[in-house]
Every structure is written in C-alpha cells, then in structure tokens.
mmCIF file of C-alpha atoms in Angstrom:
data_model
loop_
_atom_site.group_PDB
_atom_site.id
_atom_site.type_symbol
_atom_site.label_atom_id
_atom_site.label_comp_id
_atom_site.label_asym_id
_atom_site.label_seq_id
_atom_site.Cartn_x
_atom_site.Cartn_y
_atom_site.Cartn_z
ATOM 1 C CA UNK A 1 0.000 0.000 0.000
ATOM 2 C CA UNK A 2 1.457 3.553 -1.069
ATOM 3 C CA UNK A 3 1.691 6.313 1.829
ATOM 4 C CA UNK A 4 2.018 9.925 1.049
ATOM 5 C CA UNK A 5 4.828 11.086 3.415
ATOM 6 C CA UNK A 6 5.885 15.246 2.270
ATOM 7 C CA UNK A 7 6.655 16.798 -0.848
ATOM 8 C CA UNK A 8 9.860 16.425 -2.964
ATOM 9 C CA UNK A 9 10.260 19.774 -2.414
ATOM 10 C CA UNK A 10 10.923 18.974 1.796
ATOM 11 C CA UNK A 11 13.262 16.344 0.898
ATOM 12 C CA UNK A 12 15.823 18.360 -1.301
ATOM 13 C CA UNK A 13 15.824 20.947 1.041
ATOM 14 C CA UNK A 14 17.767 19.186 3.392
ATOM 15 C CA UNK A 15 18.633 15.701 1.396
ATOM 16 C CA UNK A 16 17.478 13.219 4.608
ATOM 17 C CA UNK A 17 13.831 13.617 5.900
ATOM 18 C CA UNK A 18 12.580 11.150 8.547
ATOM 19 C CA UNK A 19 8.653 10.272 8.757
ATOM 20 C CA UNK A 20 6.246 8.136 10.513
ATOM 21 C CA UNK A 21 4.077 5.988 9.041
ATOM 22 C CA UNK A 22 1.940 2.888 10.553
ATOM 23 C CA UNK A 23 3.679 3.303 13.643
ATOM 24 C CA UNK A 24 6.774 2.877 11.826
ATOM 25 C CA UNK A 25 10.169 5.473 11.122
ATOM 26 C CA UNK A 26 11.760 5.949 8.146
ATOM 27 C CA UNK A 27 14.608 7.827 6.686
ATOM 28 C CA UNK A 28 14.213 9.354 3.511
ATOM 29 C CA UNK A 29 17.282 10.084 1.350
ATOM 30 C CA UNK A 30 18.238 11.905 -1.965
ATOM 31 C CA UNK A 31 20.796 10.671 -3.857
ATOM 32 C CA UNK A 32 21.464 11.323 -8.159
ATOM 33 C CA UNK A 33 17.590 12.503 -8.317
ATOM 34 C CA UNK A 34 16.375 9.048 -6.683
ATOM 35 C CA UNK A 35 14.774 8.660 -3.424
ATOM 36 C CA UNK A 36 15.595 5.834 -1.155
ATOM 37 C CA UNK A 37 13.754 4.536 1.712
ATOM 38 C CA UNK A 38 15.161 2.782 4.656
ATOM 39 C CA UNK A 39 14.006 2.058 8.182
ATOM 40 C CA UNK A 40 15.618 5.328 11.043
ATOM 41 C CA UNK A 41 16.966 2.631 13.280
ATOM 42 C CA UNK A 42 20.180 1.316 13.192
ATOM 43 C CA UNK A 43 20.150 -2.852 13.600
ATOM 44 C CA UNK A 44 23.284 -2.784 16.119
ATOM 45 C CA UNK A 45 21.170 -0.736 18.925
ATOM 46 C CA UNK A 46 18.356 1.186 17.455
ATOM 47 C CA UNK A 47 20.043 4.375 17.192
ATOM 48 C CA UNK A 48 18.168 6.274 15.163
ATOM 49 C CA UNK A 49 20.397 6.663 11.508
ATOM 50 C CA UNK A 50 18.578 10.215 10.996
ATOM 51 C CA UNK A 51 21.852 11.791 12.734
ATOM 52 C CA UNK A 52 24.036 9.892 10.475
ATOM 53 C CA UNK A 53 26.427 10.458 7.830
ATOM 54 C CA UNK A 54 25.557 10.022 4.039
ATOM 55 C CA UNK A 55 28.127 9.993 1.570
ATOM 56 C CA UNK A 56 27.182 8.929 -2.216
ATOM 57 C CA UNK A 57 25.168 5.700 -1.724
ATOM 58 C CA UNK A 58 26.365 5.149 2.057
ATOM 59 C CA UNK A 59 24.978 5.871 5.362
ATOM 60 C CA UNK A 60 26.801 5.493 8.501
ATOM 61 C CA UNK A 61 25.551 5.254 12.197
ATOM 62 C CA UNK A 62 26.371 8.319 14.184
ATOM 63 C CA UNK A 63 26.652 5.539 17.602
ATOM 64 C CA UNK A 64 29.208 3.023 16.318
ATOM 65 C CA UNK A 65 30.488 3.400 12.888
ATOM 66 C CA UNK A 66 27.770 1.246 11.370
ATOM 67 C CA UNK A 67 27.728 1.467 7.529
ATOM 68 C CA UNK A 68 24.817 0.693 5.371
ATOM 69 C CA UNK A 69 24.462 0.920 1.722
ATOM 70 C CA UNK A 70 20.658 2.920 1.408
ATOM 71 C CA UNK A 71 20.083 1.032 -1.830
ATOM 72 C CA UNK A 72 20.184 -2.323 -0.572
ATOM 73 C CA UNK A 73 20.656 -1.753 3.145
ATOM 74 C CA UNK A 74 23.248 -4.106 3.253
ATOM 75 C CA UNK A 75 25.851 -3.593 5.593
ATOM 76 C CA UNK A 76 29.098 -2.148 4.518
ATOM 77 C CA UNK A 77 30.727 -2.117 7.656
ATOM 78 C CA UNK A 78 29.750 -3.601 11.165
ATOM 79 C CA UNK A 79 29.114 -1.427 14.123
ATOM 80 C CA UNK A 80 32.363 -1.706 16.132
ATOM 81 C CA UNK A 81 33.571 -0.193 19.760
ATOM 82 C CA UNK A 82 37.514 0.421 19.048
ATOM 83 C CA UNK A 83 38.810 -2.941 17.111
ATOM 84 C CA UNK A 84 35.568 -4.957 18.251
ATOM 85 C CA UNK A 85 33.035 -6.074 15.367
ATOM 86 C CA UNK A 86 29.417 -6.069 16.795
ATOM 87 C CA UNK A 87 26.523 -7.548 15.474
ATOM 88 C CA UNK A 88 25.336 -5.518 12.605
ATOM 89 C CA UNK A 89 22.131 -6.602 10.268
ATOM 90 C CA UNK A 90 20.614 -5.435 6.907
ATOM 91 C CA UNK A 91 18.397 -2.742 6.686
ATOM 92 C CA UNK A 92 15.007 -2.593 5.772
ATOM 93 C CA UNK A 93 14.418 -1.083 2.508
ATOM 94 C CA UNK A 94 10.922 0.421 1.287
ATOM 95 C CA UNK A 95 10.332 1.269 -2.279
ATOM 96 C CA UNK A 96 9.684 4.936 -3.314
ATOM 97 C CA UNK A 97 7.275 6.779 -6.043
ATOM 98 C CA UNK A 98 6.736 10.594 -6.921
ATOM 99 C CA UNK A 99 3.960 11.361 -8.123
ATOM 100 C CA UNK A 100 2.620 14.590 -8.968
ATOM 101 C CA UNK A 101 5.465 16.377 -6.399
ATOM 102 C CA UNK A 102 4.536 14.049 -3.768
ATOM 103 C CA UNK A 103 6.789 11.204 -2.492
ATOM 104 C CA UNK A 104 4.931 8.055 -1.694
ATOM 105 C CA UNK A 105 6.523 4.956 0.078
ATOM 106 C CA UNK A 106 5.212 1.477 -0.597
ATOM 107 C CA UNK A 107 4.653 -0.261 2.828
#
C-alpha cells in the first residue's frame, strides 16, 4: 500500500527527511535525483540513523560506525567499539514513487 509522506520539495531541502508511518520510522534520502527509503533505526542498537552520515550511496551510524548501503541496506561495515566487530544486520528497505510532487513509500 502507497503512503504519502511530504513533498519532494521537503526532501531536497535538506537531502534526509525522517517520517512516521503505521507506527513505523523511516529515513528518507536523496541521492542522483532518486529517493531511497530505509528504516531510522540502526540494527546494532536502534540508534536512530537520521543523525548519520551520508556519503554517495552510504549511510553510517552516528553511535558506532555502522555502515549501510541505502540502496540495498546491506551492511558495509559492522558497528564496532575500538577494534571490536558487533553484530550488525541489513536494513530494511521500502520502495519509493513521486507522483505529482509528492513522495509516496510502498509499505
């Protein structure tokens, strides 16, 4: 089912937009002209990934150096405290339309 979440005009404002909807978060990203979708909390400890860092196609957790690819939302590179992997799963994705300057995510 499609949700209407904000205008593309909100998103390229600032490039990241986190929403709600059905109870659930999700970060919103720009990147080349596409949107991508993924859930706001990191899978390491639920940090939300809103406060991250995006660079090109990546997004890293602002807690412990988790990196996610927003694409996919596989992980790139495991949350880790100093030289310690942690536990680090793939993110869920949600697919994106626009539609008449309105961004809708498919839930």
């Amino acid at each position: 089912m499609l949700y209407d979440v904000c205008t593309y005009e909100e998103l390229v404002k600032d490039f990241k937009k986190k929403v709600s909807v059905e109870g659930q978060t999700i970060l919103l990203m720009l990147l080349n002209e596409k949107i991508y979708a993924v859930q706001d909390k990191c899978t390491h400890l639920g940090v939300s990934l809103s406060k991250g860092t995006q660079t090109n196609n990546q997004l890293q957790c602002k807690a412990h150096g988790a990196t996610f690819n927003i694409q996919s939302g596989e992980v790139l590179e495991k949350a880790h405290i100093g030289f310690i992997k942690m536990p680090t799963k793939k993110l869920k994705t949600f697919k994106t339309e626009v539609k008449e300057g309105r961004i809708y995510i498919d839930l």
